[in-house]
PDB file of C-alpha atoms in Angstrom:
ATOM      1  CA  UNK A   1     -11.138  -9.265  -1.394  1.00 52.00           C
ATOM      2  CA  UNK A   2     -14.800  -8.727  -2.203  1.00 53.00           C
ATOM      3  CA  UNK A   3     -16.789 -11.864  -2.997  1.00 54.00           C
ATOM      4  CA  UNK A   4     -20.503 -11.579  -3.740  1.00 56.00           C
ATOM      5  CA  UNK A   5     -20.466  -8.077  -2.299  1.00 60.00           C
ATOM      6  CA  UNK A   6     -18.921  -9.126   1.052  1.00 61.00           C
ATOM      7  CA  UNK A   7     -15.379  -8.256   2.183  1.00 58.00           C
ATOM      8  CA  UNK A   8     -13.183 -11.293   2.895  1.00 61.00           C
ATOM      9  CA  UNK A   9      -9.681 -10.875   4.462  1.00 63.00           C
ATOM     10  CA  UNK A  10      -6.719 -11.912   2.326  1.00 59.00           C
ATOM     11  CA  UNK A  11      -3.020 -12.174   3.098  1.00 59.00           C
ATOM     12  CA  UNK A  12      -1.276 -10.460   0.163  1.00 52.00           C
ATOM     13  CA  UNK A  13       2.073 -12.050   0.971  1.00 51.00           C
ATOM     14  CA  UNK A  14       1.332 -15.648   0.080  1.00 57.00           C
ATOM     15  CA  UNK A  15      -0.780 -17.610  -2.361  1.00 62.00           C
ATOM     16  CA  UNK A  16      -4.340 -18.027  -1.250  1.00 62.00           C
ATOM     17  CA  UNK A  17      -6.568 -21.100  -1.272  1.00 72.00           C
ATOM     18  CA  UNK A  18      -9.443 -19.164  -2.846  1.00 79.00           C
ATOM     19  CA  UNK A  19     -10.691 -20.391  -6.207  1.00 85.00           C
ATOM     20  CA  UNK A  20      -9.601 -18.754  -9.441  1.00 89.00           C
ATOM     21  CA  UNK A  21     -11.559 -15.664 -10.527  1.00 91.00           C
ATOM     22  CA  UNK A  22     -13.559 -15.556  -7.272  1.00 89.00           C
ATOM     23  CA  UNK A  23     -13.083 -11.887  -6.332  1.00 89.00           C
ATOM     24  CA  UNK A  24     -15.298  -9.111  -7.619  1.00 91.00           C
ATOM     25  CA  UNK A  25     -12.742  -6.621  -6.279  1.00 91.00           C
ATOM     26  CA  UNK A  26      -9.717  -6.277  -4.006  1.00 90.00           C
ATOM     27  CA  UNK A  27      -8.755  -3.372  -1.746  1.00 90.00           C
ATOM     28  CA  UNK A  28      -5.317  -3.243  -0.144  1.00 88.00           C
ATOM     29  CA  UNK A  29      -4.271  -0.374   2.089  1.00 86.00           C
ATOM     30  CA  UNK A  30      -0.518  -0.039   2.685  1.00 81.00           C
ATOM     31  CA  UNK A  31       0.146  -3.797   2.390  1.00 83.00           C
ATOM     32  CA  UNK A  32       1.132  -4.830  -1.160  1.00 83.00           C
ATOM     33  CA  UNK A  33       4.283  -2.666  -1.230  1.00 81.00           C
ATOM     34  CA  UNK A  34       5.646  -4.867   1.572  1.00 79.00           C
ATOM     35  CA  UNK A  35       5.160  -8.130  -0.318  1.00 82.00           C
ATOM     36  CA  UNK A  36       8.562  -9.840  -0.558  1.00 83.00           C
ATOM     37  CA  UNK A  37       7.871 -10.763  -4.208  1.00 85.00           C
ATOM     38  CA  UNK A  38       5.733  -8.116  -5.900  1.00 85.00           C
ATOM     39  CA  UNK A  39       5.510 -10.000  -9.173  1.00 87.00           C
ATOM     40  CA  UNK A  40       4.191 -13.098  -7.392  1.00 88.00           C
ATOM     41  CA  UNK A  41       1.706 -10.934  -5.483  1.00 87.00           C
ATOM     42  CA  UNK A  42       0.429  -9.449  -8.759  1.00 90.00           C
ATOM     43  CA  UNK A  43       0.139 -12.919 -10.320  1.00 91.00           C
ATOM     44  CA  UNK A  44      -1.912 -14.053  -7.305  1.00 89.00           C
ATOM     45  CA  UNK A  45      -4.041 -10.922  -7.538  1.00 90.00           C
ATOM     46  CA  UNK A  46      -4.744 -11.680 -11.201  1.00 93.00           C
ATOM     47  CA  UNK A  47      -5.601 -15.291 -10.360  1.00 92.00           C
ATOM     48  CA  UNK A  48      -8.273 -14.434  -7.795  1.00 91.00           C
ATOM     49  CA  UNK A  49      -9.795 -11.438  -9.642  1.00 93.00           C
ATOM     50  CA  UNK A  50     -12.826 -12.185 -11.799  1.00 95.00           C
ATOM     51  CA  UNK A  51     -12.631 -11.050 -15.425  1.00 96.00           C
ATOM     52  CA  UNK A  52     -13.025  -7.246 -15.646  1.00 95.00           C
ATOM     53  CA  UNK A  53     -12.686  -6.952 -11.836  1.00 96.00           C
ATOM     54  CA  UNK A  54     -10.543  -4.230 -10.295  1.00 96.00           C
ATOM     55  CA  UNK A  55      -8.028  -4.039  -7.495  1.00 95.00           C
ATOM     56  CA  UNK A  56      -7.309  -0.800  -5.663  1.00 94.00           C
ATOM     57  CA  UNK A  57      -4.246  -0.362  -3.495  1.00 90.00           C
ATOM     58  CA  UNK A  58      -2.079   2.283  -1.931  1.00 89.00           C
ATOM     59  CA  UNK A  59       1.633   2.872  -2.245  1.00 86.00           C
ATOM     60  CA  UNK A  60       3.984   5.556  -0.980  1.00 81.00           C
ATOM     61  CA  UNK A  61       6.318   6.552  -3.781  1.00 77.00           C
ATOM     62  CA  UNK A  62       9.855   7.275  -2.678  1.00 74.00           C
ATOM     63  CA  UNK A  63      12.240   8.887  -5.156  1.00 69.00           C
ATOM     64  CA  UNK A  64      15.225   6.634  -5.820  1.00 65.00           C
ATOM     65  CA  UNK A  65      18.511   7.307  -4.103  1.00 66.00           C
ATOM     66  CA  UNK A  66      20.836   8.744  -6.775  1.00 66.00           C
ATOM     67  CA  UNK A  67      23.592   6.439  -5.523  1.00 67.00           C
ATOM     68  CA  UNK A  68      21.475   3.278  -5.975  1.00 63.00           C
ATOM     69  CA  UNK A  69      19.731   1.566  -8.866  1.00 62.00           C
ATOM     70  CA  UNK A  70      16.721   0.437  -6.799  1.00 59.00           C
ATOM     71  CA  UNK A  71      13.488   1.901  -8.219  1.00 58.00           C
ATOM     72  CA  UNK A  72      11.079  -0.144  -6.068  1.00 59.00           C
ATOM     73  CA  UNK A  73       9.722   3.070  -4.562  1.00 62.00           C
ATOM     74  CA  UNK A  74       8.382   4.447  -7.847  1.00 68.00           C
ATOM     75  CA  UNK A  75       4.911   3.701  -9.200  1.00 69.00           C
ATOM     76  CA  UNK A  76       6.432   3.080 -12.629  1.00 75.00           C
ATOM     77  CA  UNK A  77       8.251   0.080 -11.132  1.00 78.00           C
ATOM     78  CA  UNK A  78       4.840  -1.540 -10.658  1.00 83.00           C
ATOM     79  CA  UNK A  79       3.993  -1.339 -14.382  1.00 85.00           C
ATOM     80  CA  UNK A  80       6.180  -4.273 -15.432  1.00 86.00           C
ATOM     81  CA  UNK A  81       4.674  -6.389 -12.639  1.00 88.00           C
ATOM     82  CA  UNK A  82       1.138  -5.481 -13.745  1.00 89.00           C
ATOM     83  CA  UNK A  83       1.851  -6.355 -17.357  1.00 90.00           C
ATOM     84  CA  UNK A  84       3.601  -9.627 -16.469  1.00 90.00           C
ATOM     85  CA  UNK A  85       0.600 -10.646 -14.365  1.00 93.00           C
ATOM     86  CA  UNK A  86      -1.990  -9.708 -17.000  1.00 93.00           C
ATOM     87  CA  UNK A  87      -3.252  -6.613 -15.161  1.00 95.00           C
ATOM     88  CA  UNK A  88      -3.732  -3.156 -16.643  1.00 94.00           C
ATOM     89  CA  UNK A  89      -3.235   0.103 -14.767  1.00 93.00           C
ATOM     90  CA  UNK A  90      -6.436   2.125 -15.124  1.00 95.00           C
ATOM     91  CA  UNK A  91      -5.742   5.085 -12.886  1.00 94.00           C
ATOM     92  CA  UNK A  92      -3.267   6.575 -10.476  1.00 91.00           C
ATOM     93  CA  UNK A  93      -4.300   9.167  -7.915  1.00 91.00           C
ATOM     94  CA  UNK A  94      -1.834  11.181  -5.835  1.00 87.00           C
ATOM     95  CA  UNK A  95      -2.757  12.340  -2.328  1.00 84.00           C
ATOM     96  CA  UNK A  96      -0.062  14.823  -1.279  1.00 76.00           C
ATOM     97  CA  UNK A  97      -2.120  15.944   1.747  1.00 84.00           C
ATOM     98  CA  UNK A  98      -1.935  12.479   3.295  1.00 81.00           C
ATOM     99  CA  UNK A  99       1.595  13.128   4.530  1.00 83.00           C
ATOM    100  CA  UNK A 100       0.478  16.328   6.232  1.00 85.00           C
ATOM    101  CA  UNK A 101      -2.211  14.384   8.084  1.00 86.00           C
ATOM    102  CA  UNK A 102       0.427  11.898   9.285  1.00 84.00           C
ATOM    103  CA  UNK A 103       2.695  14.722  10.473  1.00 88.00           C
ATOM    104  CA  UNK A 104      -0.211  16.214  12.469  1.00 91.00           C
ATOM    105  CA  UNK A 105      -0.857  12.792  14.006  1.00 92.00           C
ATOM    106  CA  UNK A 106       2.831  12.441  14.889  1.00 92.00           C
ATOM    107  CA  UNK A 107       2.751  15.832  16.629  1.00 94.00           C
ATOM    108  CA  UNK A 108      -0.267  14.650  18.639  1.00 95.00           C
ATOM    109  CA  UNK A 109       1.505  11.446  19.679  1.00 95.00           C
ATOM    110  CA  UNK A 110       4.464  13.456  20.955  1.00 96.00           C
ATOM    111  CA  UNK A 111       2.262  16.000  22.730  1.00 97.00           C
ATOM    112  CA  UNK A 112       0.217  13.255  24.430  1.00 97.00           C
ATOM    113  CA  UNK A 113       2.987  10.753  25.143  1.00 97.00           C
ATOM    114  CA  UNK A 114       1.961  10.297  28.795  1.00 97.00           C
ATOM    115  CA  UNK A 115      -1.623   9.471  27.834  1.00 96.00           C
ATOM    116  CA  UNK A 116      -0.379   7.041  25.189  1.00 95.00           C
ATOM    117  CA  UNK A 117       1.762   5.258  27.773  1.00 95.00           C
ATOM    118  CA  UNK A 118      -1.236   4.921  30.075  1.00 96.00           C
ATOM    119  CA  UNK A 119      -3.452   3.644  27.252  1.00 95.00           C
ATOM    120  CA  UNK A 120      -1.173   1.283  25.296  1.00 95.00           C
ATOM    121  CA  UNK A 121       1.914   0.748  27.480  1.00 95.00           C
ATOM    122  CA  UNK A 122       5.569   1.652  27.247  1.00 96.00           C
ATOM    123  CA  UNK A 123       6.664  -0.704  24.467  1.00 95.00           C
ATOM    124  CA  UNK A 124       3.966   0.411  22.008  1.00 93.00           C
ATOM    125  CA  UNK A 125       4.428   4.069  22.943  1.00 94.00           C
ATOM    126  CA  UNK A 126       8.193   3.837  22.437  1.00 95.00           C
ATOM    127  CA  UNK A 127       7.573   2.537  18.899  1.00 92.00           C
ATOM    128  CA  UNK A 128       5.017   5.266  18.165  1.00 92.00           C
ATOM    129  CA  UNK A 129       7.275   8.042  19.449  1.00 94.00           C
ATOM    130  CA  UNK A 130      10.221   6.662  17.474  1.00 92.00           C
ATOM    131  CA  UNK A 131       8.061   6.651  14.330  1.00 87.00           C
ATOM    132  CA  UNK A 132       6.833  10.185  15.096  1.00 91.00           C
ATOM    133  CA  UNK A 133      10.361  11.492  15.544  1.00 91.00           C
ATOM    134  CA  UNK A 134      11.366   9.946  12.203  1.00 85.00           C
ATOM    135  CA  UNK A 135       8.351  11.479  10.432  1.00 71.00           C
ATOM    136  CA  UNK A 136      10.456  13.779   8.277  1.00 65.00           C
ATOM    137  CA  UNK A 137      11.038  11.111   5.557  1.00 70.00           C
ATOM    138  CA  UNK A 138       7.325  11.430   4.771  1.00 72.00           C
ATOM    139  CA  UNK A 139       8.063  14.738   3.092  1.00 73.00           C
ATOM    140  CA  UNK A 140       9.975  12.819   0.393  1.00 74.00           C
ATOM    141  CA  UNK A 141       7.106  10.395  -0.313  1.00 78.00           C
ATOM    142  CA  UNK A 142       4.137  10.755  -2.593  1.00 83.00           C
ATOM    143  CA  UNK A 143       1.164   8.690  -1.413  1.00 87.00           C
ATOM    144  CA  UNK A 144      -0.702   7.203  -4.372  1.00 88.00           C
ATOM    145  CA  UNK A 145      -3.708   5.015  -4.990  1.00 91.00           C
ATOM    146  CA  UNK A 146      -3.449   2.659  -7.972  1.00 92.00           C
ATOM    147  CA  UNK A 147      -6.398   1.035  -9.741  1.00 96.00           C
ATOM    148  CA  UNK A 148      -5.723  -2.049 -11.862  1.00 95.00           C
ATOM    149  CA  UNK A 149      -8.101  -4.227 -13.827  1.00 97.00           C
ATOM    150  CA  UNK A 150      -7.964  -7.817 -14.930  1.00 96.00           C
ATOM    151  CA  UNK A 151      -8.883  -8.090 -18.588  1.00 90.00           C
ATOM    152  CA  UNK A 152     -12.186  -9.752 -19.432  1.00 85.00           C
ATOM    153  CA  UNK A 153     -12.372 -13.107 -21.128  1.00 64.00           C
TER     154      UNK A 153
END
């Protein structure tokens, strides 16, 4: 959340005690997609955004499983939540190279596992190596940045 030009941390998963229309802008990196109730998160985002203010956040689009009806991984699934909350999608940017950067990082984690263990310990390294070894699902995701705006009054 940006208030009077200064960044202020915000937990996107629960309603905030900040006053209505207090934020000149909001930036969320890889957090909002994990909100347990996306519609409620968008309503809260609308509440704290000043009129005409924007929010920018990242998502990783995952094509739906043909055997399931869940579309939560698609950017189009966000549209209904935006509209219900009074937000308007202004732009969507895809960053297909982001996944390649992650795969390079995963290769580095695996190649330098011993140094990771020395630096961050066994438990953290085990989690990192597990994530690195499961990196292949990234190839099915499309990282995107969404820009939404609260309408002016």
